XYZ file of C-alpha atoms in Angstrom:
351
model
C 0.728 92.511 -70.784
C -2.494 91.237 -72.460
C -4.514 88.250 -71.102
C -8.005 86.337 -71.387
C -9.756 87.643 -68.044
C -12.615 85.760 -66.750
C -15.798 88.519 -66.104
C -18.341 85.898 -64.725
C -20.278 83.359 -66.275
C -20.644 83.870 -70.247
C -18.005 86.910 -70.080
C -14.388 87.016 -71.151
C -12.086 89.759 -72.817
C -8.723 89.800 -74.309
C -7.555 93.020 -72.558
C -4.427 94.622 -70.673
C -3.099 93.316 -67.150
C -0.150 93.971 -64.947
C 2.914 92.042 -65.990
C 3.297 88.952 -63.196
C 6.397 89.171 -61.214
C 8.211 86.897 -58.857
C 6.409 86.417 -55.260
C 7.987 83.756 -54.085
C 11.726 82.157 -54.321
C 10.727 79.075 -56.202
C 8.792 80.895 -59.031
C 9.690 81.577 -62.314
C 8.238 83.901 -64.948
C 7.681 82.313 -68.417
C 6.669 84.118 -71.780
C 3.992 82.155 -73.344
C 4.551 81.081 -76.844
C 1.987 78.676 -77.524
C -1.182 77.955 -75.286
C -4.433 76.350 -76.293
C -8.364 76.287 -74.639
C -9.627 73.380 -72.695
C -12.956 71.883 -72.381
C -12.819 72.932 -68.716
C -12.177 76.694 -69.707
C -15.896 76.413 -71.540
C -17.020 74.661 -68.080
C -15.513 77.711 -66.209
C -17.334 80.155 -68.835
C -20.773 78.168 -68.310
C -20.157 79.011 -64.374
C -19.793 75.388 -63.488
C -16.737 76.073 -61.461
C -17.651 78.847 -58.828
C -14.195 78.917 -57.302
C -13.099 81.070 -60.299
C -13.520 84.753 -59.475
C -14.000 87.558 -61.707
C -10.774 88.985 -62.989
C -9.060 85.802 -62.884
C -6.874 85.055 -66.108
C -7.787 81.840 -67.670
C -5.800 78.905 -69.015
C -3.916 76.050 -67.767
C -1.848 74.753 -70.648
C 0.898 76.189 -72.390
C 4.739 76.026 -73.679
C 7.092 79.021 -73.299
C 10.437 80.385 -72.622
C 11.770 81.225 -68.961
C 12.547 84.926 -68.428
C 13.491 85.295 -64.697
C 13.661 82.615 -62.036
C 13.424 82.997 -58.311
C 16.729 82.854 -55.960
C 15.786 79.290 -55.193
C 15.387 77.934 -58.805
C 18.527 76.184 -59.536
C 17.776 73.592 -62.423
C 16.256 76.229 -64.720
C 17.399 79.237 -66.326
C 16.191 82.064 -68.406
C 16.106 81.005 -71.936
C 15.050 77.600 -71.193
C 11.894 76.312 -72.980
C 9.594 74.463 -71.197
C 6.162 73.018 -71.032
C 3.834 74.457 -68.225
C 1.980 71.458 -66.437
C -1.701 72.265 -65.599
C -0.790 70.845 -62.059
C 1.278 72.738 -59.627
C 3.749 70.447 -57.336
C 5.867 71.998 -54.609
C 7.762 68.398 -54.725
C 7.909 67.811 -50.775
C 4.586 67.422 -49.347
C 3.082 64.016 -48.416
C 0.892 63.899 -51.392
C 3.743 64.841 -54.160
C 6.163 62.202 -52.495
C 3.686 59.727 -53.646
C 2.991 61.389 -56.809
C -0.504 62.528 -55.893
C 0.535 66.404 -57.321
C -3.290 66.744 -57.872
C -3.710 67.419 -54.187
C -0.084 68.813 -53.749
C -0.411 70.509 -50.073
C 1.703 73.425 -50.973
C -0.046 76.785 -49.992
C -0.079 78.398 -53.715
C -3.881 78.708 -54.513
C -5.013 76.514 -51.862
C -3.557 73.632 -49.850
C -4.399 70.131 -51.244
C -5.720 71.632 -54.673
C -3.172 70.960 -57.646
C -5.144 72.383 -60.460
C -4.346 76.339 -59.707
C -3.708 78.030 -63.263
C -6.892 79.787 -64.465
C -8.722 78.404 -61.191
C -7.061 79.837 -58.013
C -4.266 81.892 -59.713
C -3.856 83.564 -62.974
C -3.454 81.107 -66.030
C -1.270 80.815 -69.183
C -3.682 82.347 -71.882
C -1.778 85.678 -71.299
C 1.671 87.097 -72.824
C 3.471 85.926 -69.596
C 2.461 83.690 -66.588
C 4.085 83.155 -63.098
C 4.896 79.679 -62.281
C 5.029 78.733 -58.961
C 7.298 75.455 -57.419
C 8.903 75.920 -60.796
C 11.186 73.127 -60.677
C 8.488 70.723 -60.307
C 5.766 72.325 -62.406
C 7.790 72.889 -65.551
C 9.105 70.506 -67.880
C 12.160 70.875 -70.110
C 11.606 70.626 -73.561
C 14.078 68.460 -75.990
C 14.902 69.366 -79.262
C 12.713 68.060 -81.932
C 9.492 68.446 -79.916
C 7.304 71.525 -81.484
C 5.561 73.951 -79.325
C 2.081 72.148 -81.200
C 2.949 68.805 -79.856
C 4.310 70.090 -76.433
C 1.117 71.822 -75.583
C -0.596 68.851 -75.653
C 1.438 67.537 -72.661
C 0.248 70.263 -70.481
C -3.360 68.492 -69.904
C -4.679 66.488 -72.211
C -2.669 63.696 -72.623
C -1.606 63.045 -69.116
C -5.211 63.464 -68.319
C -6.735 60.738 -70.708
C -4.067 58.256 -70.265
C -3.812 58.666 -66.081
C -7.595 59.218 -65.392
C -8.763 57.157 -68.383
C -6.118 54.208 -69.009
C -4.535 53.799 -65.533
C -7.454 54.520 -63.418
C -9.548 52.501 -65.994
C -7.116 49.654 -65.155
C -6.680 48.848 -68.745
C -4.633 45.637 -69.248
C -3.359 43.713 -72.335
C -6.220 42.469 -74.692
C -8.906 44.648 -73.088
C -11.715 46.170 -74.843
C -12.128 49.707 -74.173
C -14.954 52.167 -74.924
C -14.170 55.568 -74.807
C -17.594 57.695 -74.612
C -16.693 61.225 -75.919
C -14.337 61.805 -78.742
C -13.068 65.055 -77.863
C -9.589 66.159 -77.337
C -9.351 63.940 -73.885
C -11.156 61.203 -75.069
C -8.806 60.968 -77.833
C -6.202 61.190 -75.640
C -7.261 58.261 -73.557
C -7.614 56.536 -77.217
C -4.181 57.132 -78.197
C -2.628 56.093 -75.053
C -4.842 52.917 -74.280
C -2.559 51.079 -76.599
C 0.330 51.612 -74.030
C -1.372 49.424 -71.754
C -2.265 46.857 -74.464
C -5.823 47.387 -75.196
C -6.497 45.233 -78.194
C -10.346 46.782 -79.105
C -10.731 50.634 -78.706
C -14.214 51.877 -79.479
C -15.004 55.352 -80.040
C -18.496 56.338 -79.185
C -19.711 59.993 -80.008
C -22.638 61.927 -81.304
C -20.255 63.920 -84.117
C -19.516 61.917 -87.211
C -16.278 63.896 -87.870
C -14.641 63.137 -84.398
C -15.475 59.364 -84.715
C -13.912 59.355 -88.147
C -10.959 61.177 -86.599
C -10.516 59.130 -83.798
C -9.357 56.192 -85.870
C -6.331 58.119 -86.699
C -5.546 58.115 -82.749
C -5.961 54.072 -82.536
C -9.905 53.583 -82.556
C -10.513 50.234 -83.932
C -14.291 50.805 -84.249
C -16.626 53.467 -83.832
C -20.221 53.977 -82.881
C -22.616 56.772 -83.515
C -24.235 57.766 -80.184
C -27.316 59.289 -81.523
C -27.972 55.718 -83.346
C -30.737 53.697 -81.804
C -29.152 50.580 -81.608
C -25.659 51.871 -80.462
C -25.588 50.154 -77.321
C -26.202 46.547 -79.393
C -23.306 48.034 -81.490
C -21.075 48.176 -78.729
C -22.009 44.985 -77.155
C -21.836 43.162 -80.433
C -17.873 43.645 -80.261
C -17.893 42.024 -76.866
C -19.943 38.951 -77.563
C -22.342 40.626 -75.505
C -20.340 40.712 -72.577
C -19.800 44.465 -72.412
C -16.548 46.417 -72.519
C -13.804 45.715 -69.898
C -13.162 49.667 -69.402
C -15.608 52.301 -69.933
C -14.178 55.577 -70.406
C -16.556 58.874 -69.616
C -14.921 61.867 -71.405
C -17.890 64.176 -71.661
C -19.047 65.335 -68.436
C -22.687 65.059 -68.419
C -25.174 62.912 -66.676
C -26.237 60.838 -69.768
C -22.751 59.748 -70.978
C -21.919 58.485 -67.341
C -24.904 56.457 -67.553
C -24.082 55.147 -70.849
C -20.757 53.840 -69.665
C -22.570 52.087 -66.513
C -25.024 50.373 -69.304
C -21.827 48.949 -71.415
C -19.351 48.044 -68.998
C -19.105 44.107 -68.034
C -19.422 42.613 -64.652
C -16.131 43.064 -63.017
C -15.264 45.995 -65.355
C -14.139 49.420 -64.883
C -15.957 53.163 -65.231
C -13.483 55.735 -65.339
C -14.599 58.943 -65.185
C -12.551 61.514 -67.031
C -15.192 64.156 -67.918
C -15.248 67.400 -65.671
C -19.438 67.266 -64.291
C -21.209 70.422 -63.562
C -24.179 68.799 -62.456
C -25.214 65.908 -59.923
C -24.929 62.376 -61.622
C -27.944 59.516 -60.558
C -25.651 56.447 -59.566
C -28.180 53.309 -59.739
C -26.521 51.346 -56.985
C -29.397 49.480 -56.774
C -28.645 47.802 -60.032
C -24.706 48.147 -60.259
C -24.033 46.697 -56.657
C -24.285 42.972 -57.921
C -22.042 43.808 -61.151
C -18.674 43.970 -58.933
C -17.565 47.066 -61.354
C -15.347 49.747 -60.044
C -15.676 53.481 -60.454
C -12.893 55.622 -60.549
C -12.397 59.406 -61.395
C -10.274 61.975 -60.582
C -8.041 65.023 -61.328
C -4.781 64.308 -63.277
C -1.811 64.348 -61.488
C 0.622 64.879 -64.541
C 3.146 62.551 -62.835
C 3.456 60.880 -66.317
C 4.149 64.074 -68.393
C 8.061 62.967 -68.393
C 7.205 59.337 -69.915
C 4.578 60.969 -72.470
C 7.157 63.462 -73.421
C 9.548 60.745 -74.360
C 7.083 59.122 -76.528
C 6.063 62.121 -78.171
C 9.640 62.715 -78.943
C 10.319 59.267 -80.217
C 7.229 59.915 -82.588
C 5.279 57.246 -80.798
C 2.558 59.338 -79.723
C 0.888 61.436 -82.409
C 0.520 64.742 -80.357
C 0.462 67.140 -83.421
C -2.779 65.362 -84.955
C -4.749 67.074 -82.070
C -3.935 70.714 -83.434
C -6.796 71.263 -86.125
C -7.055 75.122 -85.930
C -4.344 78.061 -85.312
C -4.583 81.290 -84.030
C -2.523 84.243 -83.057
C -3.018 85.823 -79.681
C -4.514 88.710 -81.079
C -7.301 86.313 -82.497
C -8.007 84.799 -78.933
C -11.711 85.538 -78.763
C -12.221 84.047 -82.227
C -10.295 81.004 -80.927
C -12.831 80.480 -78.472
C -15.641 80.929 -80.691
C -14.242 78.094 -83.049
C -13.578 75.761 -79.959
C -16.942 76.337 -78.569
C -18.581 75.482 -81.914
C -16.666 72.432 -82.510
C -19.384 70.476 -83.963
C -19.548 72.997 -86.516
C -16.009 73.575 -87.114
C -14.683 70.338 -86.499
C -12.217 71.675 -84.161
C -9.841 69.113 -81.595
C -7.511 71.443 -80.147
C -7.178 75.098 -81.453
C -3.455 76.230 -80.931
C -2.944 79.895 -79.902
C 0.865 81.200 -80.871
C 2.212 84.820 -79.859
């Protein structure tokens, strides 16, 4: 089969690799029908995730059709159409029993690390993928949900919701600022209303992404390149600051922006993947009674979010801005990496 293979920082190729096979009784083999590219994949290519070894197949998002299951898999069968979760879940360890799938203790990839696809084991940017713990790491797709919608449930929608909205403690009537209107930031914007946010402010350098954020639920937009960007945000809060500031970029500057606009007693929810240290000014922040949260998605809300997508209550399809075939994978990467020029949100790649 063919797959996107990591060749070290800055290097990737669409090349021939061996087909995956069942290793453990709980495995399934999935023919990947649709996949996409995540900002985390770009971080890997920059060398920000040193655990990814040369030769690894990249990708942790996908929708496909089961072609084979292991001997212990009884609730899934060949021919089933499924979402591949970006997070493994053995389903029976102490962490999985509490919904903390991001730290699944199953030994696939590494014990205690839930994100394994395209990281510690071969991923989904391939024609076929082996899925460990298949009964807990795959989600059956109902009729009426397209591949294009479903692939957004592999990662970005649960990430924005869980790590941005839930960890951010959004509650009815809140004012929420989302710094970074890329796909994950837009997912946080799209799901903040589920918990009753009254005002949602999108902040970004990219005017196009700000305009697109309105379609996902942003009530106000602020261009972060403006010299008075902070004043614009505070003017929406009577000068108090926002209740929740969600960081969805992963660089020191945007984390610092969040600490500047959060109100006393509010929450900074870090969603972005950081490749460099961030300076935390505790000498100023300690007295403000703020909470700072961060984390890797558990994907334990995926079934609920899937129901909302099926009921047309979440605009999952709006994330898809560019479409490619598998043989155009390198072009898809180029388009996604130049999002500021191409206006790309999510690139959808189909077999």
